[in-house]
Tab-separated table of C-alpha atoms in Angstrom:
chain	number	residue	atom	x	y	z
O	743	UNK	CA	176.444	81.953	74.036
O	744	UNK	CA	176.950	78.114	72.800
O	745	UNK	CA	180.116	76.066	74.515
O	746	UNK	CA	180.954	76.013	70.390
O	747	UNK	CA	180.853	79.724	71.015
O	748	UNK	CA	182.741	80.127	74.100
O	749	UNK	CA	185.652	77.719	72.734
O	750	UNK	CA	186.119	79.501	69.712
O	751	UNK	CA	185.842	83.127	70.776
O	752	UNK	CA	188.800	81.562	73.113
O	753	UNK	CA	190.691	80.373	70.822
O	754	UNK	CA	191.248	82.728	68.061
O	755	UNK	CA	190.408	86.736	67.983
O	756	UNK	CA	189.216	86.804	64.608
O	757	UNK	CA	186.386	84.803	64.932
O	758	UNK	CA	185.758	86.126	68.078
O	759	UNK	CA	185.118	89.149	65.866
O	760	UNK	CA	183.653	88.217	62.546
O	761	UNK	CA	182.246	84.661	63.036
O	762	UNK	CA	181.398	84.431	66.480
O	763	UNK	CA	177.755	82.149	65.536
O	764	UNK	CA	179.135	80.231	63.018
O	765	UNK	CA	181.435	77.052	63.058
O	766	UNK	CA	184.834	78.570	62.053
O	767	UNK	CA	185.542	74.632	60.626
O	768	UNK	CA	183.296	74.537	58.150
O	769	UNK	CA	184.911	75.178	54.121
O	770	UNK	CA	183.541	78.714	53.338
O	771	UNK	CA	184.456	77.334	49.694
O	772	UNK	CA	182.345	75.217	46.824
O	773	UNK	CA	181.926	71.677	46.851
O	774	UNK	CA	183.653	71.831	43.447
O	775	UNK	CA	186.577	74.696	44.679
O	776	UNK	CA	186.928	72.032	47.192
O	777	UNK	CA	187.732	69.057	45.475
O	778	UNK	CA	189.975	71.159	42.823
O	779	UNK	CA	191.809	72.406	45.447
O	780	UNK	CA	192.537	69.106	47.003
O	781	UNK	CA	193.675	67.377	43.189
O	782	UNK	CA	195.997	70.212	43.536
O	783	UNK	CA	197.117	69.625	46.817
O	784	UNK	CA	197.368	65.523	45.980
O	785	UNK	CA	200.130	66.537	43.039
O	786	UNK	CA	202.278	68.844	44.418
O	787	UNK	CA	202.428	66.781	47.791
O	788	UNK	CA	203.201	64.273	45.847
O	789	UNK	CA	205.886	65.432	43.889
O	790	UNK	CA	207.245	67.153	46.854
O	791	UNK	CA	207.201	63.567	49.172
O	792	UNK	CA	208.852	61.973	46.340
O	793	UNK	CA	211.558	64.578	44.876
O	794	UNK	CA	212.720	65.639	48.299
O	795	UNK	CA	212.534	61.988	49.471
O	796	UNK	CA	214.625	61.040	46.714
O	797	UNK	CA	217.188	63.564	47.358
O	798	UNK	CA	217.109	62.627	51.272
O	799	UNK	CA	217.916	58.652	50.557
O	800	UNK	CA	220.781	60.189	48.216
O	801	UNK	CA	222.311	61.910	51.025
O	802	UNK	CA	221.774	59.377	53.292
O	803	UNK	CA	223.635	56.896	50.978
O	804	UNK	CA	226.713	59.365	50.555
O	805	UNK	CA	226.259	60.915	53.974
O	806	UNK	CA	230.457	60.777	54.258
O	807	UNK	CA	231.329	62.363	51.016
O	808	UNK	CA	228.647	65.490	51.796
O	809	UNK	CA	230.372	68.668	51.495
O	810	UNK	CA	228.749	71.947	53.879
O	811	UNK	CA	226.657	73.483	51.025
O	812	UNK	CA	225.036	69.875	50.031
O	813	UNK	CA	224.925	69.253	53.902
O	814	UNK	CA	222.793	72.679	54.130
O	815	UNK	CA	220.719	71.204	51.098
O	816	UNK	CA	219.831	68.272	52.204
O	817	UNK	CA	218.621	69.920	55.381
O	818	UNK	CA	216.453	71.783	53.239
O	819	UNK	CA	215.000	68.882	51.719
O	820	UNK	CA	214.129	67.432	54.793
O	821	UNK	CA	212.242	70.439	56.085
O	822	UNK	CA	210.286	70.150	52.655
O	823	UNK	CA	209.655	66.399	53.515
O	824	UNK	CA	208.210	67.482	56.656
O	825	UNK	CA	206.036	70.002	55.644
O	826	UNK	CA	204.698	67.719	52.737
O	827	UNK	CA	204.143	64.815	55.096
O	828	UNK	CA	203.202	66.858	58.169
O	829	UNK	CA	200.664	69.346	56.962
O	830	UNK	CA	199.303	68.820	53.305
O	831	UNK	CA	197.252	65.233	54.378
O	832	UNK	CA	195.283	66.621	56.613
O	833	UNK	CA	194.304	69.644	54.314
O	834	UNK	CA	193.512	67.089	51.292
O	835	UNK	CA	191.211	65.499	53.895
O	836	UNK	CA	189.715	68.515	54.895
O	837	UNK	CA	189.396	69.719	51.433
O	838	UNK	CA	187.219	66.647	50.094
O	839	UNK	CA	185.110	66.704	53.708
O	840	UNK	CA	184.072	69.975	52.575
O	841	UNK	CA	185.264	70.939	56.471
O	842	UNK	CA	188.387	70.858	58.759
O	843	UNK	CA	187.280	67.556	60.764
O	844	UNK	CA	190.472	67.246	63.225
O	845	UNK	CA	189.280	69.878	65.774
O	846	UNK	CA	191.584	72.581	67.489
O	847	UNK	CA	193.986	70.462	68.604
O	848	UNK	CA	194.406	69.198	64.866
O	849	UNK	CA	194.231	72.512	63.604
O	850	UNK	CA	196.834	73.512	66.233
O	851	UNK	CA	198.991	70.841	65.231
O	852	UNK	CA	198.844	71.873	61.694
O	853	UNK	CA	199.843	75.610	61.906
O	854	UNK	CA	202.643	74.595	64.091
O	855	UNK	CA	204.044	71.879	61.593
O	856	UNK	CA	203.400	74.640	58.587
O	857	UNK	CA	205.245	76.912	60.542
O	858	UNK	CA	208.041	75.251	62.032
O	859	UNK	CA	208.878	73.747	58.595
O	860	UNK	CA	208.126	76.704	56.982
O	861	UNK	CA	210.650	78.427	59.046
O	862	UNK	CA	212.922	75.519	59.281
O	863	UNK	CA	213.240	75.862	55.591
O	864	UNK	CA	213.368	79.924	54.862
O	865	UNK	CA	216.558	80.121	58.099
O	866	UNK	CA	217.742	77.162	56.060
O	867	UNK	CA	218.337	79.655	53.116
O	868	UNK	CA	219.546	82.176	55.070
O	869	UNK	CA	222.208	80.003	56.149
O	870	UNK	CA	223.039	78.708	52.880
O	871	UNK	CA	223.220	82.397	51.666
O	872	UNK	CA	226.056	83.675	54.009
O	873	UNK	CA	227.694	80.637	52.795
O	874	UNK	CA	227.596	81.480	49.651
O	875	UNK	CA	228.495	84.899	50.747
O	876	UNK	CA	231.646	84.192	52.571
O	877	UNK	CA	232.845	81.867	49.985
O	878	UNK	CA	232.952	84.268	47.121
O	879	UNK	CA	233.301	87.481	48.735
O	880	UNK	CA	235.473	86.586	51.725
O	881	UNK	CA	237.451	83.699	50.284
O	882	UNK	CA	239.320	83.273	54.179
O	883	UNK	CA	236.252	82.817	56.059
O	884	UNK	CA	234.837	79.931	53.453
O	885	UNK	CA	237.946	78.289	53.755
O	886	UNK	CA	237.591	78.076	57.560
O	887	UNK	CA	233.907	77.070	57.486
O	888	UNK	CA	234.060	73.278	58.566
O	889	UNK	CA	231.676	70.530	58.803
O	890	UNK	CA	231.501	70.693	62.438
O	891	UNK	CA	230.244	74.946	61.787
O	892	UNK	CA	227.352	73.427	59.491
O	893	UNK	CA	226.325	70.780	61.946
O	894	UNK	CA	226.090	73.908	64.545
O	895	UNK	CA	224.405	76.134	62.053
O	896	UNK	CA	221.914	72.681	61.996
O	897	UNK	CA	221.053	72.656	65.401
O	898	UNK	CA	220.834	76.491	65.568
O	899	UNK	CA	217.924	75.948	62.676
O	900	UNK	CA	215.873	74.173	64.251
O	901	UNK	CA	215.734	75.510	67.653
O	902	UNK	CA	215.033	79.195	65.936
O	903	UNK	CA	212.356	77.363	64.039
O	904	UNK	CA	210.988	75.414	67.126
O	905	UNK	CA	211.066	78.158	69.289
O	906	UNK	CA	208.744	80.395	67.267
O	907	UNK	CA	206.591	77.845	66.260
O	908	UNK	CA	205.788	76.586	69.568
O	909	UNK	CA	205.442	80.372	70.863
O	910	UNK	CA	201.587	80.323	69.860
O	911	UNK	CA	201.112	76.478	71.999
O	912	UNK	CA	202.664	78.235	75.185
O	913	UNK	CA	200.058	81.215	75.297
O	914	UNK	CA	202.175	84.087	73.086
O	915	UNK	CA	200.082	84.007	70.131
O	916	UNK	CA	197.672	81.497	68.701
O	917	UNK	CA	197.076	79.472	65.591
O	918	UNK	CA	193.507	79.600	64.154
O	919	UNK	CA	191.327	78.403	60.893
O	920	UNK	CA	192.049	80.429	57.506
O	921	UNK	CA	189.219	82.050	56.421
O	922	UNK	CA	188.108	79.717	54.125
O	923	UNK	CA	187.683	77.037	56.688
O	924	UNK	CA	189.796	74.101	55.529
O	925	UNK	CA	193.322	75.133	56.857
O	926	UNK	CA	194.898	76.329	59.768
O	927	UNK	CA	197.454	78.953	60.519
O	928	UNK	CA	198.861	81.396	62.513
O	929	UNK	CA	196.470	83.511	64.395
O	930	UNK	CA	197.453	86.592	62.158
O	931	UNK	CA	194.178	88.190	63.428
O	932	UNK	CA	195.374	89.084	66.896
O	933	UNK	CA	196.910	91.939	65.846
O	934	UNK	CA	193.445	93.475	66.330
O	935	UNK	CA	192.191	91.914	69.359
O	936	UNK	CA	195.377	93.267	71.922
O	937	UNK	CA	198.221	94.904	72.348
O	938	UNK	CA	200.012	91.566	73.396
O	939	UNK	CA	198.538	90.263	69.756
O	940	UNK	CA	199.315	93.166	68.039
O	941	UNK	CA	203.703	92.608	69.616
O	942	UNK	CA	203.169	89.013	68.339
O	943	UNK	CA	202.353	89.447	64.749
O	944	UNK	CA	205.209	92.178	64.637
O	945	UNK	CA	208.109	90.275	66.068
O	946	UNK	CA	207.050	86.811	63.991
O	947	UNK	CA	207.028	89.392	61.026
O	948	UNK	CA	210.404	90.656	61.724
O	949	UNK	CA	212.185	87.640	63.252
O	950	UNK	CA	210.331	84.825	60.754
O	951	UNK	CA	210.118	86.740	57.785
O	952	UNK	CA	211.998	90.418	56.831
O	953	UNK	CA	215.243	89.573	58.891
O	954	UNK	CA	216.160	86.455	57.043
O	955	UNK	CA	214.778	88.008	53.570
O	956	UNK	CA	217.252	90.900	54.085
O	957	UNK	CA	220.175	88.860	54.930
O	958	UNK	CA	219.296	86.909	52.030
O	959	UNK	CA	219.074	89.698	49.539
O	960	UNK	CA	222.023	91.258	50.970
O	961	UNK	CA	223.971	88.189	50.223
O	962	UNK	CA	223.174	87.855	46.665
O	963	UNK	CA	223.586	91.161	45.683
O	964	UNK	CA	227.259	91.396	47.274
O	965	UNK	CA	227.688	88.315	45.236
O	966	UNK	CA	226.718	89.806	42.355
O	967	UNK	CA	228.531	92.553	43.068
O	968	UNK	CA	231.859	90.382	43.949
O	969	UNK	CA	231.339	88.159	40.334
O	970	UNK	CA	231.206	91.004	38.029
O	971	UNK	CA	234.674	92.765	39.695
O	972	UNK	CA	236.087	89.641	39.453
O	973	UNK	CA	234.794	88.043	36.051
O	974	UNK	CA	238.537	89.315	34.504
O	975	UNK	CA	240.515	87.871	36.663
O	976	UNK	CA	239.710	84.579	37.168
O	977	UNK	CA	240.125	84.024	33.184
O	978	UNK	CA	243.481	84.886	33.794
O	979	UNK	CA	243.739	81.919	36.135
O	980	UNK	CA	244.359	78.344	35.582
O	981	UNK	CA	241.913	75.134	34.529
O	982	UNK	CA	242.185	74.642	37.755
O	983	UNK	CA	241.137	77.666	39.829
O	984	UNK	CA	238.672	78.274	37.072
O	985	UNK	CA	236.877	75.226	37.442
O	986	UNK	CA	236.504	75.812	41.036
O	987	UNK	CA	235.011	78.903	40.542
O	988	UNK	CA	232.664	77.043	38.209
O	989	UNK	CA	231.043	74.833	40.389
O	990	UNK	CA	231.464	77.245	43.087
O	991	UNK	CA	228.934	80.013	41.067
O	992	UNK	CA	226.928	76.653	40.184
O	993	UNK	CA	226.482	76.186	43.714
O	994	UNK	CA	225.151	79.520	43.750
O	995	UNK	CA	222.749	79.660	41.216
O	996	UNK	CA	221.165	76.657	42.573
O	997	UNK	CA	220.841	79.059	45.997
O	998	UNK	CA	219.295	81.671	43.918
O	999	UNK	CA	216.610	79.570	42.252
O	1000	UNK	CA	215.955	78.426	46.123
O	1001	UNK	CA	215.736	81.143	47.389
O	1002	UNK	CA	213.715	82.729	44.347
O	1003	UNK	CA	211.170	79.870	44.313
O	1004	UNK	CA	210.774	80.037	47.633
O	1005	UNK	CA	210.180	83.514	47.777
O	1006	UNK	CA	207.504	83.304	44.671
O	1007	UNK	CA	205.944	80.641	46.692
O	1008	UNK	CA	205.651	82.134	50.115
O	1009	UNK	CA	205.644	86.170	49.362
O	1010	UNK	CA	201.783	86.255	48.464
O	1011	UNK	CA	200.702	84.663	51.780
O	1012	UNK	CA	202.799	86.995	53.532
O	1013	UNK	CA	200.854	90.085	51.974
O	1014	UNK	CA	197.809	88.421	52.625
O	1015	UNK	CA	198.445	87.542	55.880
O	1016	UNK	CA	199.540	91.096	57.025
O	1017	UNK	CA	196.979	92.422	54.992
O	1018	UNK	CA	194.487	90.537	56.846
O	1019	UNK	CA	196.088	91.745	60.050
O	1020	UNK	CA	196.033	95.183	59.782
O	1021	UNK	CA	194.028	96.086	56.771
O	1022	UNK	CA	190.426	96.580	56.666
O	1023	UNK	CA	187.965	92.912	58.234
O	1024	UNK	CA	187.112	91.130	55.678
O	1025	UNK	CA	188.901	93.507	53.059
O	1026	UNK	CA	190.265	89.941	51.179
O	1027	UNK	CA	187.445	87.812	49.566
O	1028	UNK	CA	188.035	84.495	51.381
O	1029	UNK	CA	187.920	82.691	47.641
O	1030	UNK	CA	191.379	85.229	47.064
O	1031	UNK	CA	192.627	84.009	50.253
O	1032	UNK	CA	193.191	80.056	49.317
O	1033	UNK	CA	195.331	81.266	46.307
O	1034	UNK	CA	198.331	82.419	48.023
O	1035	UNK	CA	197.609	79.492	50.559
O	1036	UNK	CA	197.641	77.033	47.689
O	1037	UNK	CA	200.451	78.359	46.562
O	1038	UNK	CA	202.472	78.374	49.589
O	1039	UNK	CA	201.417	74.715	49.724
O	1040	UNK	CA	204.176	74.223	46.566
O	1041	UNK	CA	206.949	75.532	47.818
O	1042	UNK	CA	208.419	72.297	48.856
O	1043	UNK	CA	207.941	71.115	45.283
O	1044	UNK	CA	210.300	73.513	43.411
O	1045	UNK	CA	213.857	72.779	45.098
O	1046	UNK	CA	214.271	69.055	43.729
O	1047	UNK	CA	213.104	69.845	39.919
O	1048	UNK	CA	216.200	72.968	41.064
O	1049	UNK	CA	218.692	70.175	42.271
O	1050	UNK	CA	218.211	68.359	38.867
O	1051	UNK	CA	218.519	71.399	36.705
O	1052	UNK	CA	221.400	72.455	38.173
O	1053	UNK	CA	223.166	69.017	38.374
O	1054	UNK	CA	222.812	68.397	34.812
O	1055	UNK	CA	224.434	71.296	34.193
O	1056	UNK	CA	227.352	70.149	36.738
O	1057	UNK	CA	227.609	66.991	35.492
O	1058	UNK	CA	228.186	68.543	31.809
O	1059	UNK	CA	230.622	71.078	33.036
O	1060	UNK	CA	232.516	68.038	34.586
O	1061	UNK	CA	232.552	65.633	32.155
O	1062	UNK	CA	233.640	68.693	29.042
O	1063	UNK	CA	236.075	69.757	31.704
O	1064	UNK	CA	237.360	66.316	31.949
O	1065	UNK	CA	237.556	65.367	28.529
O	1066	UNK	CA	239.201	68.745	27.484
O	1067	UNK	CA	241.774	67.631	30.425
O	1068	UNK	CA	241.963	64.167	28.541
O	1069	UNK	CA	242.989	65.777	25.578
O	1070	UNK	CA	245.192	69.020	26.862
O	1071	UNK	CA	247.305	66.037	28.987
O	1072	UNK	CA	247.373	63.416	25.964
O	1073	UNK	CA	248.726	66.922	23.344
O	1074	UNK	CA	251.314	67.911	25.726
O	1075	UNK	CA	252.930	64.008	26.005
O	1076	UNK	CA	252.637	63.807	22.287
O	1077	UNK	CA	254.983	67.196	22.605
O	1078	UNK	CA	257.713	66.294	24.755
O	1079	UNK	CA	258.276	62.595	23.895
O	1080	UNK	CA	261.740	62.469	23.472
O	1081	UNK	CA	263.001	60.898	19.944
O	1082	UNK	CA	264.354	57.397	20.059
């Protein structure tokens, strides 16, 4: 056995198994699937740096007048900054050098960024969803949420998301080359190799993946739940209260669509992945496999085309809302002036 072969049977258990001769770096992909692949990569990273960039200089610039749920967003976009930024490059170079040319420690660096921000962003969500949650189902504990709570729930983030992420660099785990050569990734693959491998890919399945997905979809359907036994009575309320339940279930849509785009994004990888893991070697034709990993590559695309969406529509609420305001106050003084 090479020293090629020696280093990468040590680093990762699947090629250990199934590509033990060959150079696990090299794009198992056409020169043409390649370069398509890498166009692909160059417009949705761009959009991405540039939508969530955008919305990260707005925040910045009105940083005092940030409420929690727009705090919570624009922690969101920052993750997706980071993963467009911190990942997608070296992939689009990879992708046109027909191989991954950065080595392990590049392709080390890369599933831990794709991870961390990954993560970042999906615990993100989950946070944002029990906002949502308390505020329209438990109307006592929204009130009571502060900016001080979100700047906790901020630092609580991140730690969750560094700590997993950097579980693989301190010997639990491992991150290794996709099968098509180009990427890099959690070493999914351990789950055959040991028992220790095998507790890995579990608890980063459960921890990373179907506990925050559950919280999430237990939030929105109590929500649901909560608008439709309420829908009667708050169009007994006032302008008032009514509006703030407006931009309240605006605020919640826009989670929704977050959530839901994130979910479309990320939810094919995830079967892959675990497929991959525990289904049969070799079982998913490696030019299947860079779909949902293109894919995933998008996610941090959808949210700020979702901000603007949703912001039109509260800016149109707003401004009918005001006028109709305009007009209700100027009717009611043309009422009760008092005759001369």
């Amino acid at each position: 056995m090479t020293a090629f072969d020696n280093s990468t049977a040590l680093y990762s258990g699947y090629w250990l198994h199934d590509s033990l001769h060959g150079d696990p770096f090299v794009s198992k992909l056409s020169w043409e699937a390649d370069i398509i692949s890498a166009c692909y990569l160059i417009v949705t990273g761009l959009l991405s740096t540039l939508g969530n960039g955008y919305v990260i200089y707005l925040s910045i610039t009105q940083k005092r007048k940030l409420k929690p749920p727009e705090i919570l967003i624009t922690n969101l976009a920052i993750s997706d900054f980071g993963m467009s930024v911190g990942g997608q490059p070296f992939l689009i170079i990879s992708c046109f050098s027909h191989r991954w040319i950065f080595g392990w420690v590049g392709c080390r660096w890369h599933g831990w960024a794709g991870f961390f921000f990954g993560c970042g962003s999906l615990i993100t969500m989950t946070v944002v969803s029990l906002d949502r949650y308390l505020k329209i189902c438990h109307l006592q504990y929204g009130s009571w949420l502060q900016r001080r709570h979100v700047f906790m729930s901020l630092a609580f983030i991140w730690f969750y998301a560094a700590f997993w992420a950097t579980m693989p660099l301190v010997g639990w785990g491992n991150y290794a080359p996709e099968p098509f050569g180009t990427s890099c990734t959690l070493d999914w693959w351990l789950a055959r190799v040991s028992v220790s491998g095998l507790i890995f890919v579990l608890t980063i399945l459960f921890f990373c993946l179907l506990l925050p997905i559950i919280i999430i979809v237990f939030s929105y359907i109590k929500i649901i739940a909560k608008v439709k036994s309420s829908a009667k009575e708050v169009a007994h309320f006032d302008s008032r209260i009514q509006n703030h339940h407006s931009l309240e279930m605006n605020l919640t849509k826009m989670a929704i669509f977050i959530c839901g785009g994130f979910m479309f994004a990320w939810i094919p990888y995830a079967v892959a992945s675990v497929w991959s893991a525990f289904g049969s070697p070799n079982s998913v034709p490696i030019e299947v496999s860079v779909i949902p990993t293109m894919l995933a590559k998008s996610a941090a695309m959808y949210n700020p085309i979702i901000y603007q969406i949703i912001d039109c529509r509260c800016v149109s609420l707003s401004r009918i809302t005001m006028i109709c305001d305009f007009f209700r106050s100027a009717r009611q003084k043309t009422t009760f002036r008092k005759p001369r």
